[in-house]
Coordinates of C-alpha atoms in Angstrom, one line a residue:
X1 CA 5.5 8.8 7.4
X2 CA 1.8 10.0 7.9
X3 CA -0.6 7.8 8.9
X4 CA -4.8 8.9 9.7
X5 CA -5.7 9.0 13.5
X6 CA -8.5 6.6 14.0
X7 CA -8.5 5.4 10.4
X8 CA -7.0 1.9 9.8
X9 CA -5.2 1.7 6.7
X10 CA -6.5 -1.4 4.5
X11 CA -4.5 -4.5 4.2
X12 CA -4.8 -7.5 2.5
X13 CA -6.3 -9.8 4.7
X14 CA -9.2 -7.6 5.1
X15 CA -10.8 -8.1 1.8
X16 CA -14.5 -7.8 2.2
X17 CA -16.7 -10.1 0.2
X18 CA -20.0 -9.6 -0.8
X19 CA -20.6 -12.6 -2.7
X20 CA -24.4 -13.2 -3.6
X21 CA -25.1 -9.6 -4.1
X22 CA -24.1 -9.3 -7.7
X23 CA -23.7 -12.4 -10.4
X24 CA -22.8 -10.2 -13.7
X25 CA -19.7 -8.8 -14.0
X26 CA -19.9 -5.1 -13.8
X27 CA -17.3 -4.8 -16.8
X28 CA -19.6 -6.5 -18.8
X29 CA -22.8 -5.3 -17.5
X30 CA -24.9 -3.9 -20.5
X31 CA -27.8 -2.8 -18.5
X32 CA -26.3 -1.8 -15.1
X33 CA -29.7 -0.4 -14.0
X34 CA -31.6 -3.5 -14.5
X35 CA -32.0 -6.4 -12.1
X36 CA -29.6 -8.7 -11.3
X37 CA -30.0 -13.1 -11.7
X38 CA -30.5 -14.3 -8.2
X39 CA -27.5 -14.8 -6.4
X40 CA -26.7 -18.1 -4.9
X41 CA -26.7 -18.6 -1.5
X42 CA -23.8 -16.9 0.4
X43 CA -22.9 -20.2 2.4
X44 CA -22.1 -21.8 -1.0
X45 CA -19.9 -18.9 -2.1
X46 CA -18.1 -18.0 1.0
X47 CA -17.2 -21.0 1.9
X48 CA -14.2 -21.4 -0.2
X49 CA -11.7 -19.0 -2.6
X50 CA -10.9 -18.9 -6.3
X51 CA -7.3 -19.0 -5.7
X52 CA -7.2 -21.2 -2.7
X53 CA -3.7 -22.0 -2.7
X54 CA -1.9 -18.7 -3.8
X55 CA -3.9 -15.6 -2.9
X56 CA -3.7 -14.5 0.7
X57 CA -6.4 -11.2 -0.3
X58 CA -9.2 -13.7 0.3
X59 CA -10.9 -14.4 3.6
X60 CA -11.1 -18.5 3.7
X61 CA -8.4 -19.4 5.6
X62 CA -8.2 -16.4 8.3
X63 CA -11.8 -15.7 8.5
X64 CA -13.2 -19.2 8.5
X65 CA -11.0 -21.2 10.6
X66 CA -9.4 -18.8 12.9
X67 CA -11.2 -15.6 13.2
X68 CA -8.9 -12.4 13.7
X69 CA -9.0 -10.6 16.6
X70 CA -11.1 -7.4 16.8
X71 CA -9.5 -5.6 19.7
X72 CA -5.8 -6.5 19.8
X73 CA -3.8 -8.9 21.9
X74 CA -6.5 -8.7 24.9
X75 CA -8.6 -11.0 23.1
X76 CA -6.9 -13.9 23.7
X77 CA -6.9 -13.0 27.6
X78 CA -10.5 -12.5 27.9
X79 CA -11.3 -15.7 26.5
X80 CA -10.0 -17.5 29.4
X81 CA -12.0 -15.8 32.1
X82 CA -15.5 -16.7 32.5
X83 CA -18.2 -14.3 31.3
X84 CA -19.2 -13.0 34.3
X85 CA -15.4 -12.3 35.6
X86 CA -14.5 -10.4 32.4
X87 CA -13.3 -7.1 33.4
X88 CA -15.0 -4.1 31.5
X89 CA -13.5 -2.5 28.2
X90 CA -14.5 1.0 27.9
X91 CA -14.8 3.0 24.6
X92 CA -11.5 4.6 24.4
X93 CA -9.4 1.3 25.7
X94 CA -11.2 -0.2 22.7
X95 CA -10.3 2.2 20.5
X96 CA -6.8 2.2 21.5
X97 CA -6.6 -1.6 21.3
X98 CA -8.1 -1.7 17.8
X99 CA -5.5 1.4 16.5
X100 CA -2.8 -0.9 18.0
X101 CA -4.1 -3.5 15.9
X102 CA -1.2 -5.3 13.8
X103 CA -1.9 -5.8 9.8
X104 CA 0.9 -8.4 9.6
X105 CA 3.1 -10.9 11.8
X106 CA 5.9 -10.0 9.7
X107 CA 8.3 -7.6 11.3
X108 CA 7.4 -4.0 9.9
X109 CA 11.2 -2.5 11.1
X110 CA 12.7 -4.7 8.4
X111 CA 13.6 -2.0 5.3
X112 CA 11.6 -2.7 1.9
X113 CA 13.3 -2.0 -1.4
X114 CA 11.1 0.9 -3.4
X115 CA 10.2 -0.6 -7.0
X116 CA 8.4 0.4 -9.9
X117 CA 6.0 -1.8 -12.0
X118 CA 8.6 -1.6 -14.6
X119 CA 11.3 -3.2 -12.2
X120 CA 8.9 -5.8 -11.4
X121 CA 8.1 -7.1 -14.6
X122 CA 12.0 -7.1 -15.5
X123 CA 12.9 -8.8 -12.2
X124 CA 10.0 -11.0 -10.8
X125 CA 8.4 -14.1 -12.1
X126 CA 6.4 -14.0 -8.8
X127 CA 5.3 -11.5 -6.6
X128 CA 7.5 -9.6 -4.8
X129 CA 8.1 -9.4 -1.1
X130 CA 9.5 -7.2 1.5
X131 CA 9.1 -4.2 -1.2
X132 CA 7.0 -1.1 -1.4
X133 CA 5.4 0.7 -4.5
X134 CA 3.2 3.4 -5.5
X135 CA -0.4 2.8 -5.7
X136 CA -0.1 2.7 -9.5
X137 CA 2.9 0.8 -9.8
X138 CA 1.2 -1.7 -7.5
X139 CA -2.2 -1.9 -9.7
X140 CA -0.2 -2.0 -13.0
X141 CA 1.9 -4.9 -11.8
X142 CA -1.3 -6.5 -10.3
X143 CA -2.9 -6.3 -13.9
X144 CA 0.1 -5.8 -16.6
X145 CA 2.9 -8.1 -15.2
X146 CA 4.1 -10.6 -18.0
X147 CA 4.8 -13.4 -15.6
X148 CA 1.8 -13.1 -13.3
X149 CA -0.5 -10.5 -14.0
X150 CA -3.9 -10.4 -14.5
X151 CA -4.1 -9.5 -18.4
X152 CA -1.3 -12.1 -18.9
X153 CA -2.7 -15.5 -17.0
X154 CA -6.3 -14.7 -16.2
X155 CA -8.3 -12.8 -18.7
X156 CA -10.0 -13.3 -21.6
X157 CA -12.1 -11.4 -23.7
X158 CA -15.9 -12.9 -25.0
X159 CA -15.9 -13.0 -28.4
X160 CA -19.0 -14.9 -30.1
X161 CA -18.0 -16.8 -33.1
X162 CA -20.4 -15.0 -35.5
X163 CA -22.0 -11.7 -35.5
X164 CA -25.5 -11.6 -34.0
X165 CA -28.5 -11.4 -36.2
X166 CA -30.2 -8.7 -34.0
X167 CA -33.4 -8.9 -36.1
X168 CA -34.0 -12.5 -35.2
X169 CA -34.6 -11.9 -31.6
X170 CA -37.6 -10.7 -29.8
X171 CA -36.6 -8.4 -27.7
X172 CA -33.4 -7.3 -25.9
X173 CA -34.4 -9.8 -23.1
X174 CA -34.3 -12.4 -25.8
X175 CA -30.7 -11.3 -27.0
X176 CA -29.1 -11.2 -23.4
X177 CA -30.4 -14.5 -22.8
X178 CA -28.9 -15.8 -25.8
X179 CA -25.3 -13.9 -25.0
X180 CA -25.8 -15.2 -21.4
X181 CA -26.4 -19.0 -22.5
X182 CA -23.1 -18.5 -24.7
X183 CA -21.1 -16.8 -22.0
X184 CA -21.9 -19.9 -19.8
X185 CA -20.7 -22.3 -22.2
X186 CA -17.4 -20.6 -23.1
X187 CA -16.9 -20.6 -18.9
X188 CA -17.5 -24.2 -18.6
X189 CA -15.2 -25.0 -21.5
X190 CA -12.7 -23.1 -20.1
X191 CA -12.8 -24.8 -16.6
X192 CA -13.0 -28.4 -17.8
X193 CA -9.5 -28.0 -19.4
X194 CA -7.8 -25.7 -16.7
X195 CA -7.9 -26.5 -13.0
X196 CA -7.9 -22.7 -12.3
X197 CA -10.9 -20.7 -13.8
X198 CA -10.2 -17.9 -16.2
X199 CA -12.1 -14.7 -16.4
X200 CA -14.3 -13.8 -19.2
X201 CA -15.3 -10.0 -19.6
X202 CA -17.1 -8.5 -23.0
X203 CA -16.8 -5.0 -24.6
X204 CA -19.6 -3.0 -26.7
X205 CA -17.0 -4.0 -29.4
X206 CA -17.1 -7.9 -29.1
X207 CA -21.2 -8.1 -28.6
X208 CA -22.4 -5.9 -31.2
X209 CA -19.6 -6.3 -33.9
X210 CA -19.5 -5.5 -36.4
X211 CA -21.7 -2.4 -36.3
X212 CA -20.0 -1.2 -33.6
X213 CA -16.4 -1.0 -34.8
X214 CA -18.5 0.4 -38.3
X215 CA -19.9 3.3 -36.5
X216 CA -16.4 4.3 -35.0
X217 CA -15.3 3.7 -38.8
X218 CA -17.9 5.7 -40.3
X219 CA -17.1 8.8 -37.6
X220 CA -13.3 8.4 -38.7
X221 CA -14.3 8.3 -42.6
X222 CA -16.6 11.4 -42.3
X223 CA -13.9 13.5 -40.2
X224 CA -11.2 12.4 -42.5
X225 CA -13.0 13.7 -45.6
X226 CA -13.8 17.2 -43.7
X227 CA -10.0 17.2 -42.5
X228 CA -9.0 16.9 -46.3
X229 CA -11.1 19.4 -47.7
X230 CA -10.2 21.9 -44.9
X231 CA -6.5 21.4 -45.6
X232 CA -7.0 20.7 -49.6
X233 CA -5.1 18.1 -49.5
X234 CA -5.2 13.9 -50.3
X235 CA -3.5 12.9 -46.9
X236 CA -3.9 8.8 -46.3
X237 CA -6.0 7.5 -43.5
X238 CA -3.6 7.1 -40.9
X239 CA -5.0 5.0 -37.6
X240 CA -3.4 4.3 -34.3
X241 CA -5.7 2.0 -32.2
X242 CA -4.1 1.5 -28.4
X243 CA -5.3 -1.6 -26.8
X244 CA -6.6 -3.9 -29.6
X245 CA -7.8 -7.3 -28.1
X246 CA -8.6 -9.4 -30.5
X247 CA -8.2 -7.5 -33.0
X248 CA -12.1 -7.0 -33.6
X249 CA -12.5 -3.2 -33.6
X250 CA -9.3 -3.3 -36.1
X251 CA -11.0 -5.8 -38.6
X252 CA -14.7 -4.2 -37.9
X253 CA -13.1 -0.6 -39.1
X254 CA -10.8 -1.9 -41.9
X255 CA -13.8 -4.0 -43.3
X256 CA -15.7 -1.0 -43.4
X257 CA -13.3 1.3 -45.3
X258 CA -12.7 -1.6 -47.7
X259 CA -16.5 -2.3 -48.3
X260 CA -17.8 1.7 -48.4
X261 CA -14.5 3.7 -49.2
X262 CA -12.4 1.6 -51.5
X263 CA -10.2 4.6 -52.6
X264 CA -9.4 5.4 -49.0
X265 CA -8.8 1.8 -48.1
X266 CA -5.9 1.3 -50.8
X267 CA -4.0 4.0 -48.7
X268 CA -5.1 3.5 -45.4
X269 CA -2.4 2.8 -42.5
X270 CA -3.6 0.9 -39.3
X271 CA -1.2 0.5 -36.4
X272 CA -2.1 -1.6 -33.5
X273 CA -0.5 -0.9 -30.4
X274 CA -0.8 -3.5 -27.8
X275 CA 0.9 -4.5 -24.6
X276 CA -0.1 -7.5 -24.4
X277 CA 2.4 -10.3 -26.3
X278 CA -0.5 -12.8 -26.5
X279 CA -3.1 -10.6 -27.9
X280 CA -0.5 -8.9 -30.2
X281 CA 0.1 -12.7 -31.4
X282 CA -3.5 -13.1 -31.8
X283 CA -4.1 -9.7 -33.7
X284 CA -1.2 -10.9 -36.1
X285 CA -3.6 -13.2 -36.9
X286 CA -5.7 -10.9 -38.8
X287 CA -5.6 -10.7 -42.9
X288 CA -5.5 -7.1 -43.6
X289 CA -2.8 -5.2 -45.5
X290 CA -1.4 -2.1 -44.3
X291 CA -1.8 -3.1 -41.0
X292 CA 1.5 -2.9 -38.3
X293 CA 1.3 -4.3 -34.9
X294 CA 3.5 -2.9 -32.2
X295 CA 4.0 -5.0 -28.8
X296 CA 4.5 -2.2 -25.8
X297 CA 2.9 0.2 -23.6
X298 CA 1.8 3.5 -25.3
X299 CA 3.2 5.2 -22.3
X300 CA 6.6 3.8 -23.4
X301 CA 6.1 5.5 -26.9
X302 CA 8.9 7.6 -28.3
X303 CA 8.5 7.7 -32.3
X304 CA 7.1 11.2 -33.4
X305 CA 4.1 10.8 -35.5
X306 CA 4.2 14.0 -37.5
X307 CA 1.1 13.1 -40.3
X308 CA -2.6 13.8 -39.3
X309 CA -3.9 10.4 -37.9
X310 CA -6.6 9.3 -35.7
X311 CA -5.9 8.2 -31.8
X312 CA -8.7 5.4 -31.1
X313 CA -8.7 4.0 -27.4
X314 CA -12.2 2.1 -26.5
X315 CA -12.7 0.5 -23.3
X316 CA -8.7 0.8 -22.3
X317 CA -8.5 3.7 -20.1
X318 CA -10.5 2.1 -17.3
X319 CA -7.5 -0.2 -16.6
X320 CA -5.1 2.8 -16.1
X321 CA -3.7 2.5 -12.7
X322 CA -4.3 5.3 -10.3
X323 CA -2.5 7.1 -7.6
X324 CA -4.1 7.7 -4.2
X325 CA -4.2 10.8 -2.5
X326 CA -5.5 12.1 0.8
X327 CA -5.6 15.4 2.2
X328 CA -4.8 16.8 5.6
X329 CA -7.7 17.8 7.3
X330 CA -5.8 21.1 8.8
X331 CA -3.9 22.2 6.1
X332 CA -5.5 20.8 2.9
X333 CA -2.6 19.5 1.6
X334 CA -2.2 16.2 0.1
X335 CA -0.1 13.1 1.1
X336 CA 0.5 10.3 -1.4
X337 CA -0.2 6.6 -0.9
X338 CA 2.6 3.9 -1.1
X339 CA 2.2 -0.3 -0.9
X340 CA 4.1 -1.9 1.6
X341 CA 4.2 -5.6 0.6
X342 CA 5.8 -7.4 4.1
X343 CA 7.9 -10.7 4.0
X344 CA 4.6 -12.7 4.3
X345 CA 3.0 -11.2 1.3
X346 CA 0.8 -9.1 3.5
X347 CA -0.2 -5.8 1.9
X348 CA -0.8 -2.3 3.8
X349 CA -1.4 1.2 2.6
X350 CA 0.6 3.7 4.0
X351 CA 1.3 7.6 3.4
X352 CA 4.0 10.4 2.9
X353 CA 4.2 13.9 1.6
X354 CA 3.7 14.1 -2.0
X355 CA 7.3 13.6 -3.4
X356 CA 6.5 11.6 -7.3
X357 CA 7.0 14.0 -9.8
X358 CA 3.6 12.8 -12.1
X359 CA 1.7 13.2 -9.1
X360 CA 3.2 16.7 -8.1
X361 CA 2.7 17.6 -12.0
X362 CA -1.3 16.3 -12.4
X363 CA -2.2 18.3 -9.1
X364 CA -0.8 21.2 -10.1
X365 CA -1.7 20.7 -13.9
X366 CA -5.7 20.4 -12.7
X367 CA -5.1 23.2 -10.3
X368 CA -4.3 25.4 -13.4
X369 CA -7.1 24.4 -15.4
X370 CA -8.8 27.4 -17.0
X371 CA -12.6 28.0 -16.3
X372 CA -13.9 27.4 -12.7
X373 CA -11.5 26.0 -10.4
X374 CA -11.9 22.2 -9.8
X375 CA -12.5 21.3 -6.3
X376 CA -11.9 17.8 -5.1
X377 CA -14.9 16.1 -3.6
X378 CA -12.5 14.4 -1.0
X379 CA -11.6 17.7 0.2
X380 CA -14.2 19.3 2.4
X381 CA -14.4 23.2 2.8
X382 CA -12.1 25.0 5.4
X383 CA -14.8 26.1 7.7
X384 CA -16.1 22.3 7.9
X385 CA -12.5 20.9 8.8
X386 CA -11.9 23.7 11.2
X387 CA -15.1 22.7 13.0
X388 CA -14.0 18.5 12.6
X389 CA -10.9 19.4 14.3
X390 CA -12.4 20.6 17.0
X391 CA -14.2 17.1 17.7
X392 CA -13.0 14.0 19.8
X393 CA -11.0 11.3 17.9
X394 CA -11.4 13.6 14.5
X395 CA -9.1 12.2 11.7
X396 CA -6.0 13.9 10.7
X397 CA -6.7 12.5 6.9
X398 CA -9.8 12.8 4.5
X399 CA -10.8 9.8 2.6
X400 CA -8.9 8.5 -0.7
X401 CA -8.9 9.9 -3.9
X402 CA -8.3 7.9 -7.0
X403 CA -6.4 10.4 -9.5
X404 CA -5.8 9.4 -13.2
X405 CA -2.2 10.0 -13.4
X406 CA -1.5 7.2 -16.2
X407 CA -4.4 8.8 -18.3
X408 CA -2.6 12.2 -17.7
X409 CA 0.5 10.9 -19.1
X410 CA -1.4 9.5 -22.2
X411 CA -2.0 13.2 -22.3
X412 CA 1.5 14.1 -22.8
X413 CA 1.9 10.9 -25.1
X414 CA -0.1 12.3 -27.4
X415 CA 1.0 16.1 -27.0
X416 CA 4.4 15.3 -27.5
X417 CA 4.4 12.3 -30.2
X418 CA 1.2 12.6 -32.1
X419 CA 1.2 16.7 -32.4
X420 CA -1.7 16.0 -35.1
X421 CA -4.2 13.6 -33.8
X422 CA -7.8 13.5 -33.7
X423 CA -9.0 11.3 -30.4
X424 CA -11.7 9.1 -30.8
X425 CA -11.8 7.5 -27.0
X426 CA -15.0 5.4 -24.6
X427 CA -15.1 3.9 -21.9
X428 CA -17.2 4.1 -18.5
X429 CA -18.1 6.9 -16.9
X430 CA -20.0 5.1 -13.6
X431 CA -19.7 1.7 -12.3
X432 CA -21.7 -0.3 -9.7
X433 CA -19.7 -2.2 -6.7
X434 CA -16.5 0.4 -6.3
X435 CA -14.4 0.3 -3.6
X436 CA -16.7 2.4 -0.7
X437 CA -15.6 5.5 1.2
X438 CA -13.3 6.8 -1.7
X439 CA -13.8 9.3 -5.0
X440 CA -13.4 7.9 -8.2
X441 CA -12.8 4.3 -6.6
X442 CA -12.4 1.2 -9.0
X443 CA -14.1 -1.9 -9.4
X444 CA -12.1 -4.6 -8.1
X445 CA -13.5 -8.2 -8.5
X446 CA -12.6 -11.7 -9.4
X447 CA -14.6 -14.9 -10.7
X448 CA -16.0 -17.5 -8.1
X449 CA -18.0 -20.2 -9.0
X450 CA -19.3 -18.5 -12.2
X451 CA -20.0 -15.7 -10.6
X452 CA -17.8 -12.1 -10.6
X453 CA -17.4 -11.2 -6.9
X454 CA -16.5 -7.7 -5.7
X455 CA -13.8 -6.6 -3.1
X456 CA -13.9 -3.4 -0.8
X457 CA -10.3 -2.7 -1.5
X458 CA -7.8 -2.9 -4.2
X459 CA -5.2 -4.2 -1.6
X460 CA -5.5 -8.0 -3.1
X461 CA -3.5 -10.5 -4.1
X462 CA -1.9 -9.6 -7.8
X463 CA -2.5 -11.5 -10.9
X464 CA -6.2 -12.8 -9.7
X465 CA -8.1 -9.9 -9.6
X466 CA -9.6 -7.3 -12.3
X467 CA -9.1 -3.5 -11.1
X468 CA -10.8 -1.0 -13.6
X469 CA -12.0 2.2 -12.8
X470 CA -14.8 4.7 -14.1
X471 CA -13.5 8.0 -15.8
X472 CA -14.9 11.6 -15.3
X473 CA -14.9 12.4 -18.5
X474 CA -15.6 16.2 -18.1
X475 CA -12.8 16.4 -15.9
X476 CA -10.6 14.4 -18.7
X477 CA -11.7 16.7 -21.3
X478 CA -10.6 19.6 -19.5
X479 CA -7.2 18.1 -18.7
X480 CA -6.6 16.7 -22.4
X481 CA -7.8 20.3 -23.7
X482 CA -5.0 22.0 -21.5
X483 CA -2.3 19.3 -22.2
X484 CA -3.1 18.6 -26.1
X485 CA -5.0 21.4 -27.8
X486 CA -2.6 24.6 -27.5
X487 CA -0.5 26.2 -29.8
X488 CA 3.1 26.6 -29.9
X489 CA 2.6 30.4 -28.1
X490 CA 0.5 28.3 -25.2
X491 CA -2.9 29.8 -26.6
X492 CA -5.7 28.2 -26.5
X493 CA -6.5 25.8 -30.0
X494 CA -9.9 26.0 -31.8
X495 CA -10.4 22.6 -31.9
X496 CA -11.7 22.0 -28.7
X497 CA -12.9 18.1 -27.8
X498 CA -16.0 17.3 -26.8
X499 CA -17.9 14.5 -24.6
X500 CA -20.9 12.7 -25.8
X501 CA -22.9 9.8 -24.2
X502 CA -22.8 6.0 -26.4
X503 CA -26.5 6.8 -27.3
X504 CA -25.4 9.8 -29.2
X505 CA -22.6 8.6 -30.6
X506 CA -24.5 5.8 -32.1
X507 CA -27.3 8.3 -33.0
X508 CA -24.6 10.0 -35.4
X509 CA -22.7 7.4 -36.9
X510 CA -24.5 3.9 -36.2
X511 CA -26.5 1.9 -38.9
X512 CA -29.1 1.4 -36.5
X513 CA -31.4 -0.6 -38.6
X514 CA -29.0 -3.5 -38.4
X515 CA -29.1 -3.6 -34.7
X516 CA -32.8 -3.4 -34.0
X517 CA -34.9 -6.0 -32.6
X518 CA -38.5 -7.4 -33.8
X519 CA -40.1 -5.4 -30.8
X520 CA -38.4 -2.3 -31.9
X521 CA -36.0 -2.1 -28.9
X522 CA -32.1 -1.5 -30.0
X523 CA -29.3 -2.8 -28.0
X524 CA -26.9 -0.1 -29.9
X525 CA -28.9 2.0 -28.1
X526 CA -30.0 0.7 -25.0
X527 CA -26.8 -1.0 -23.9
X528 CA -23.8 0.5 -22.2
X529 CA -25.5 3.5 -21.0
X530 CA -22.7 4.1 -18.8
X531 CA -20.6 4.4 -21.3
X532 CA -19.3 7.9 -22.7
X533 CA -17.0 9.0 -25.5
X534 CA -14.3 12.0 -25.4
X535 CA -13.7 13.1 -29.3
X536 CA -11.6 16.0 -30.5

């Protein structure tokens, strides 16, 4: 087992709150570069935590009542000595004591059971204790466990009852004010009927409905017609959507095809793949013919689809779990992280040589990408590493890198089970308030007193926190092309994918006159500027 010298592993007790610095959910921040509303006083926000009785990951009980010693066990002894008689503690003694500082009061020598997210879903109704799992399994279990996962019990998608009449708004600020009031009203309604606050977040599909979904439909229909003409065929339009949420995108796409292309609509086949049983039941309430709801994870898909189809994934892969790797400063070799859950509920991040097949395959595939070699930003040049190793107290591992192993797994599913697909994928490419000092790090946040509060670690109580990642679209495109866009002989396929911004996609496909305010500002173009599309 490997650890980083003078680099503490994170624990759930060391969650660092930045309450008051942000008051808009980063998941739903439509204009992340604009000023945020005035935050509430820190004393009010830091005086209590949301899951008071269940979450050990929040700092109230530890930091408010009994501050945790910062220099190991010696602190208690020094507190008994008058200030003038306290011995001098040198720099090296202090560093040595910090390194020895325990992460948990539990006995670390008790063996733990190695589990996966699938095992936890099948066997645990409460967060497990005395187990260990890879980082992606810990994140996946925290988000999707049917008994205590975030999407099972906490998350709700904000959906206005009626589509907005954008022409009635003075400008974008007027529109955002209306959305903010409705958002607050819904939060108050939820908190009035539940003892534990639920967490709301919104997506462009909901906020800009039906015009956002219609822009996706217009792109699909145009490409479908071009493909049928090129093949000299009359194939039906087949769509597979992953993670349909409230079913709004499905309704808007089918509504566009029904209204604008009735001949295509008569033969359309729409398949919605939804991991959440609760959301799948909600989607069944949508009244459209030719719709099939499949309640399972796309990563467990085992049904081959040989007909031409479109695979749609809008704001979904940001919640795909990642793994954590760090690199040895001397050799440059990666090590994989796993999370140890002690019998008192404490969490600790530990390291071991890379042995997981999926991590190995992703790192190998990334290293073998055609074109310019990819170098991890977490791994400094060899000369710098050699010089750094000569310095005293130098760490032996680099900073963390979160690698998108489940997104890589999705590429394999598309290659193996959807060989004739076209991809329409959109998500965030940058986010504020990510976990610091890491490459491609996630945002970890929870709702407190009507505000979204970000954390500085992903080692938090499962089920209470949203964990979502920005996507490196340029790297994903290269991995996707190398995985999916090769023919049987291994030669490059001509159908290479492309990346475009939210604005570029809207300019090509959206009915922009329907989302323009009286001032001429257009939320379809100006909002969600931190989104990109991957199209094949």
